XYZ file of C-alpha atoms in Angstrom:
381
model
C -0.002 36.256 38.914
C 2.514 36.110 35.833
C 0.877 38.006 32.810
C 1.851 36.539 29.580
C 4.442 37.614 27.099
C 4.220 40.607 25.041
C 3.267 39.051 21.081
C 5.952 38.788 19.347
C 5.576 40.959 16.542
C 7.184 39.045 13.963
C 5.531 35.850 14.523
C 2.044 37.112 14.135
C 3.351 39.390 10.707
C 4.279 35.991 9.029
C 0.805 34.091 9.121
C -0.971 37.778 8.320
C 1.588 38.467 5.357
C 0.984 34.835 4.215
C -2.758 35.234 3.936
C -2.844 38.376 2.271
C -0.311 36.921 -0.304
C -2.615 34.029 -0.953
C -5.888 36.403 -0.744
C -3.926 38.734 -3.832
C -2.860 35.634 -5.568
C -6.609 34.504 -6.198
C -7.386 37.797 -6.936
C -5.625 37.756 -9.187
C -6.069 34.344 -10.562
C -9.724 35.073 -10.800
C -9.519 38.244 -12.947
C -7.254 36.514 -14.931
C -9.882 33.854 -14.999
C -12.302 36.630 -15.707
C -10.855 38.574 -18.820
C -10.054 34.811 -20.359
C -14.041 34.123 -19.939
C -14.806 37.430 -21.341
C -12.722 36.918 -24.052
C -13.902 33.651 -25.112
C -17.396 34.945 -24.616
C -16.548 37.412 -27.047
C -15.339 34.679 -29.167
C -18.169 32.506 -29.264
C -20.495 35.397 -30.005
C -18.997 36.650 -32.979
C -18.576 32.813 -34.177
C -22.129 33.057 -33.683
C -22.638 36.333 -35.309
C -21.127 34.928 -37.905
C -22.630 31.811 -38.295
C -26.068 33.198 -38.089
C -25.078 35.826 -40.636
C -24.116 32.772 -43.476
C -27.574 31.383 -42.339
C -28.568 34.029 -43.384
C -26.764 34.667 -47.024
C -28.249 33.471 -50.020
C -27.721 34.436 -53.845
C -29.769 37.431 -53.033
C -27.673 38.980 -50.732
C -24.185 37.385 -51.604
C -21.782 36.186 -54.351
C -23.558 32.574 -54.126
C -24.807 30.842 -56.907
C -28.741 29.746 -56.731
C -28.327 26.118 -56.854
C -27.162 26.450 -52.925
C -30.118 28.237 -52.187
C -31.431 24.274 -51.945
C -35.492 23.167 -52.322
C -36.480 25.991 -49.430
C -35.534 29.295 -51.415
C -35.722 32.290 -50.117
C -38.266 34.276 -51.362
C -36.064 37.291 -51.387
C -33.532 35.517 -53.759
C -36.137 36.010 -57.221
C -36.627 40.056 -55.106
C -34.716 42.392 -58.141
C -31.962 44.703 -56.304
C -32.891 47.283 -59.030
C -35.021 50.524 -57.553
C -38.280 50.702 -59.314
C -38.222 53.020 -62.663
C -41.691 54.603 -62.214
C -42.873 53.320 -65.836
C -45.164 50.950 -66.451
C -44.109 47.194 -66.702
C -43.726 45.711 -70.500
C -42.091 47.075 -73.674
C -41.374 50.926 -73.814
C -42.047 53.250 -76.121
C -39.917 52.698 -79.020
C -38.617 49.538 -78.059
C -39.045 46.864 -81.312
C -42.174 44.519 -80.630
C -42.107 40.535 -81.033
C -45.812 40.259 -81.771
C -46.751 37.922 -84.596
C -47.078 40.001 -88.291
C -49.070 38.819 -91.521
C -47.030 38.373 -94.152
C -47.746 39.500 -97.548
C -46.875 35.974 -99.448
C -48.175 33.525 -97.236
C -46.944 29.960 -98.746
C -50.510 28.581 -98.619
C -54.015 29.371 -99.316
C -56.928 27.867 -97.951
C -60.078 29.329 -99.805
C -63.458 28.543 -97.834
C -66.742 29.740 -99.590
C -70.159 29.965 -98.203
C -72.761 26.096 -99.085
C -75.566 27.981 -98.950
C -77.490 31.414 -98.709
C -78.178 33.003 -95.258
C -81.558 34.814 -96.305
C -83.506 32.192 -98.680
C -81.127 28.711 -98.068
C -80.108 28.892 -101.937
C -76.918 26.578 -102.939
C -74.156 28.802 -103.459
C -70.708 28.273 -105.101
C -67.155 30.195 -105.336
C -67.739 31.589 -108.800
C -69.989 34.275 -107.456
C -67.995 35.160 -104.426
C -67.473 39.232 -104.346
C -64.670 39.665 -101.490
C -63.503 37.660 -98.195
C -61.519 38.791 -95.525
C -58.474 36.695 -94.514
C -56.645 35.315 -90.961
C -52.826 33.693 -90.957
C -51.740 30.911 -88.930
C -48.254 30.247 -88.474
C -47.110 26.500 -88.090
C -44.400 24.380 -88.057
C -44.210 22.102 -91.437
C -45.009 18.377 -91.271
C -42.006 16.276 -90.508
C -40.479 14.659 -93.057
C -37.860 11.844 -93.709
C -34.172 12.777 -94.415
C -32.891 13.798 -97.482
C -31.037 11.403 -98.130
C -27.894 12.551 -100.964
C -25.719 10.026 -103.011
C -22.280 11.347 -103.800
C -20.903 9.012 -106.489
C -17.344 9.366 -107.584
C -16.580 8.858 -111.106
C -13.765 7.150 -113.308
C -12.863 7.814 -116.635
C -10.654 6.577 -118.792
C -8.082 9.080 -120.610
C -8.548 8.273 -124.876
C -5.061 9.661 -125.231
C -2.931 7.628 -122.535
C -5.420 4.909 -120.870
C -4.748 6.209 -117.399
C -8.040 5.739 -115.575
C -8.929 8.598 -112.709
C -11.602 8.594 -110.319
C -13.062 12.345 -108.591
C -12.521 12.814 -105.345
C -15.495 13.255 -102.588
C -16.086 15.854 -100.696
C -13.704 16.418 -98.054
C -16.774 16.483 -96.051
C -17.942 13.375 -97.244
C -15.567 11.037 -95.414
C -17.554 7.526 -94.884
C -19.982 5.020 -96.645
C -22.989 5.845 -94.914
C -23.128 9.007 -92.490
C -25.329 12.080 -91.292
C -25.069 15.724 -92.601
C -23.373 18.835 -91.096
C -26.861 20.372 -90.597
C -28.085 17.620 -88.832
C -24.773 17.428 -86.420
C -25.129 21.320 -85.792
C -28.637 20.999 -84.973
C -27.544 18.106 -82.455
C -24.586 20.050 -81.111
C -26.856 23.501 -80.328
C -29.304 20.949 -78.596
C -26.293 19.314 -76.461
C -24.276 22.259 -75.710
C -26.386 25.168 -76.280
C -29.882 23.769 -74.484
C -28.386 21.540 -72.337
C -30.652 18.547 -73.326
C -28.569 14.999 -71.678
C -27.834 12.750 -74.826
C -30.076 9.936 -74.309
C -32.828 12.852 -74.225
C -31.234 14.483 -77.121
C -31.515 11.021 -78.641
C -35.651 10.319 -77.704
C -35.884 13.827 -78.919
C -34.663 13.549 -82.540
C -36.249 10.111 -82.673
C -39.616 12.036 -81.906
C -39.745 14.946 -83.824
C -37.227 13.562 -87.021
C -37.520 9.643 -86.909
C -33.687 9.730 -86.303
C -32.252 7.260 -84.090
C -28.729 8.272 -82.464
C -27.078 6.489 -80.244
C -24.838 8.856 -77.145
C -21.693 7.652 -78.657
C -22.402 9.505 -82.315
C -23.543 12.386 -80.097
C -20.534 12.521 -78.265
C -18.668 11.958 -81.788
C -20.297 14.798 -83.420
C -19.270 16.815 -80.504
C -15.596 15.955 -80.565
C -15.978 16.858 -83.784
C -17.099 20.313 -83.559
C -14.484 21.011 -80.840
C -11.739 20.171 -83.297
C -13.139 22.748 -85.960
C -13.502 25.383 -83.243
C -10.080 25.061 -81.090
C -8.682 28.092 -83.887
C -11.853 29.962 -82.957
C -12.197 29.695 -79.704
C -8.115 30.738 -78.979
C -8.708 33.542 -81.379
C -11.441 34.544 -78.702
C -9.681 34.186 -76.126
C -6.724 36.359 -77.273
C -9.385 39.080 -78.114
C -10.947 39.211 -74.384
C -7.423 39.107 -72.838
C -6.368 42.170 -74.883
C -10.015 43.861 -74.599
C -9.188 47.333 -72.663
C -12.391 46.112 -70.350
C -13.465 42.478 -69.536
C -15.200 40.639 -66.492
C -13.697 37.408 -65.011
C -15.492 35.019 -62.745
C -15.709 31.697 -62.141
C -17.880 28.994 -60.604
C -17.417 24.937 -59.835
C -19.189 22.279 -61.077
C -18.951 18.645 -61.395
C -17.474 16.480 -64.459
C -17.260 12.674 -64.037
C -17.635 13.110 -60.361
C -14.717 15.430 -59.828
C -15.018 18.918 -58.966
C -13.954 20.984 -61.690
C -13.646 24.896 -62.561
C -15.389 26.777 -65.146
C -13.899 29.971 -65.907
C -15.124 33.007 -68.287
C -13.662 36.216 -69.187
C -15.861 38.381 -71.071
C -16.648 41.371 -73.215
C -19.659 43.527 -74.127
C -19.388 41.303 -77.515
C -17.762 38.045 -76.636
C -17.047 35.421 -74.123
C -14.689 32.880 -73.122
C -15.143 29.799 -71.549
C -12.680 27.030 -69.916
C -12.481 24.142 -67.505
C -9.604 23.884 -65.164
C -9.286 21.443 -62.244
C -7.675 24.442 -60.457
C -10.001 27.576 -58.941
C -6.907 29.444 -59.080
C -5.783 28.510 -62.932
C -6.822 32.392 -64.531
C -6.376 33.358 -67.591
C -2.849 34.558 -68.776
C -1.508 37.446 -70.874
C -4.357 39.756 -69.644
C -3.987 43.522 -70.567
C -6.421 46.389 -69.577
C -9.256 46.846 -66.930
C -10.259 43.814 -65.063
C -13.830 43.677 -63.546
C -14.250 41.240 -60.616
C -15.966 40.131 -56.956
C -13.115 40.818 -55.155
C -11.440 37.065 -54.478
C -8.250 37.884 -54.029
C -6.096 35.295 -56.766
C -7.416 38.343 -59.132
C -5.099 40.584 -57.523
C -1.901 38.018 -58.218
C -2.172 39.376 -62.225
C 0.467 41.342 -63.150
C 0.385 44.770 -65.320
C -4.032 45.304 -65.256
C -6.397 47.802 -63.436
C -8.728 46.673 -60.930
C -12.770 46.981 -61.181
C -15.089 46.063 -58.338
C -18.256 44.445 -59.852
C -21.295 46.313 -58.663
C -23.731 43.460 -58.881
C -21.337 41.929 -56.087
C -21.761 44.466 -54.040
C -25.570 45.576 -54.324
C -25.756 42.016 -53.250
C -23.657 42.540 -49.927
C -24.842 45.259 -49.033
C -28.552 44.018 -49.638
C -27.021 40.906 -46.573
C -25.937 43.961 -44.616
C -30.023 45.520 -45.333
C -31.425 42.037 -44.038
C -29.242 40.917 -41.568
C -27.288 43.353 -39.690
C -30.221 45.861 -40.800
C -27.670 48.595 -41.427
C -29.758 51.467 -42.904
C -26.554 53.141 -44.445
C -26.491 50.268 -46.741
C -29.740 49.918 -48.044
C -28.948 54.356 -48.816
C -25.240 53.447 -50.300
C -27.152 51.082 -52.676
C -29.380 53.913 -54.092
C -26.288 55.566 -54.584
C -24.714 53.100 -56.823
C -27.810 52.513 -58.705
C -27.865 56.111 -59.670
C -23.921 56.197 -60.030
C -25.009 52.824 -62.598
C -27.179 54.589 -64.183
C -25.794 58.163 -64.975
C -22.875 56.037 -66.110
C -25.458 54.319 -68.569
C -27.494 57.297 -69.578
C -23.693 58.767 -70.760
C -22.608 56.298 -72.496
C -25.812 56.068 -75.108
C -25.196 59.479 -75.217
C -22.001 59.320 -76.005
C -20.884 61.856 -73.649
C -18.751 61.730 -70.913
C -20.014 62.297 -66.843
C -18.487 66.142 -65.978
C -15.560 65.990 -63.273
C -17.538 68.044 -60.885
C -20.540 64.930 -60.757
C -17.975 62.413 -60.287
C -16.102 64.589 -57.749
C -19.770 64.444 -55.804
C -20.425 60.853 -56.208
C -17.006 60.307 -54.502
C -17.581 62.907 -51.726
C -21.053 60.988 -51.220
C -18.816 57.684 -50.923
C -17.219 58.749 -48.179
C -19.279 58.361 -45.139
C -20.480 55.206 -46.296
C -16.785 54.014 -46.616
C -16.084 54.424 -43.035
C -19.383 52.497 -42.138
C -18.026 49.597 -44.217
C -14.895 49.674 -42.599
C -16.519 48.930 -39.369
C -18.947 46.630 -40.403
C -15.873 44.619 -41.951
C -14.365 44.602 -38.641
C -17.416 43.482 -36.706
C -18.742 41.200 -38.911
C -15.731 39.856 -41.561
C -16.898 37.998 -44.803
């Protein structure tokens, strides 16, 4: 009996060697596989992080404006972000009142006198009255018609030469027939101060005045105000660019069905307005402190400090309270209040804050910083 051949060795490595290639090759292939699942898992969780978190933003707890809030508001959105005072709600002591006064020279009197006596039913009459005691009502007068004013322009003849000249109008007094400047500035506050739409700017002056306008001499009068104002309004605008501080912010909206760009700049006294097809379009020649939310075209102007608006942030950190329910924000927000309101509480006193409180507000900052950073990083606006 033949026994069989030793193995040959390197026929039986190959097929071995070739499955353990393979066997390392999925391997491999699958924790490849693996760390590109993980990472899209990742992925798809802060996508939905962050998706749930702008479910979750409203003008309460963000920089947007309450007409996206939509019909369902939430109720935290009309929720103040101020921290309770401790004093009772209504006008403080000292503060002016607005309750209705008696005057001393009212414009009419009303005299009513007793028809007959209480004790025996005697007829009695006004010439025996002794005193009365008085009560003011305040009303609006009755409406009345236009006053209606006839400019009429003279000529006279000179005795000496014959020449014949006629006076001029009023520069104000441009047409045959026309309305007033008090009536057109009452119609312009209406327009552009109240907001009312022109055809119910029209029903109202028809109501209340028996004036009937038409929307194209509304839109006239306003063209016509515009004109008078465009010196006043650039000499405004040259005083908030130059201001050492002013706020800047801006907001779209639509004009004949195109989205437009209202922008303001603003002072403690004054404010500028302007349209601009362009969100980026900001003001130019801007000097001084510039207060803003953080978008970042602010940053693109040249030669001004930058100013974080707190309001913006109470806001986002208030998202941060509610949604991520980060408890250092809710204690970084007391914090600013009472930053706000030292800041205040100096300036009616005309004093300034000491170095050493400002050095503590900023040491108080700090801790809260570094939680910010890493919320930024886990959860990016």
């Amino acid at each position: 009996m033949s026994l069989p051949p030793p193995p040959d060795s390197q026929a039986e490595a190959g097929p071995n060697s070739d499955s353990t290639a393979r066997l390392e090759s999925l391997i491999t292939a699958l924790q490849t596989e693996i760390i590109q699942q993980r990472t899209m898992i990742a992925t798809l969780q802060a996508r939905n992080a962050e998706l749930e978190r702008q479910l979750g933003l409203n003008s309460g707890n963000s920089g947007k404006p309450p007409s996206s809030d939509g019909l369902k508001k939430n109720p935290s959105r009309v929720r103040s972000l101020r921290e309770r005072s401790g004093k009772k709600t209504g006008g403080q002591k000292g503060h002016p009142g607005k309750t209705l006064s008696r005057v001393e020279t009212p414009d009419d009197i009303i005299d009513h006198f007793p028809e007959t006596c209480s004790g025996c039913g005697r007829a009695l009459t006004g010439t025996i009255a002794t005193d009365h005691t008085s009560r003011q009502v305040f009303e609006l007068p009755e409406p009345q018609p236009l006053i209606v004013t006839e400019h009429r322009a003279h000529a006279c003849v000179c005795g000496n030469c014959g020449a014949e000249t006629r006076a001029a109008f009023p520069e104000d007094v441009t047409a045959p027939v026309q309305y007033g400047a008090r009536l057109a500035a009452v119609v312009v506050y209406l327009l552009h101060y109240q907001l009312l739409p022109e055809k119910r700017l029209a029903a109202l002056m028809a109501d209340l005045f028996g004036v009937h306008l038409v929307t194209a001499t509304i839109a006239g009068m306003s063209r016509s105000c515009a004109v008078r104002f465009q010196g006043f309004a650039a000499a405004v605008r040259d005083h908030v660019a130059a201001a050492p501080v002013k706020h800047m912010d801006e907001t779209g909206f639509r004009i004949g069905g195109k989205t437009q760009w209202l922008h303001i700049a603003s002072t403690i006294w004054l404010t500028f307005y302007r349209t601009s097809p362009k969100r980026g379009s900001l003001l130019r020649n801007v000097l001084g402190i510039v207060v803003h939310d953080h978008w970042k075209p602010y940053y693109t102007l040249k030669g001004v400090l930058h100013a974080l608006c707190n309001a913006h942030h109470l806001r986002e950190l208030q998202a941060l309270v509610e949604i991520e329910k980060e408890d250092w924000a809710r204690k970084m927000q007391r914090l600013l209040r009472r930053a706000c309101h030292a800041s205040n509480l100096a300036r009616e006193q005309r004093v300034t804050l000491s170095p050493r409180f400002i050095a503590l507000i900023e040491r108080c900052t700090m801790p809260f910083s570094r939680m910010a950073s890493c919320s930024m990083r886990h959860n990016p606006l």
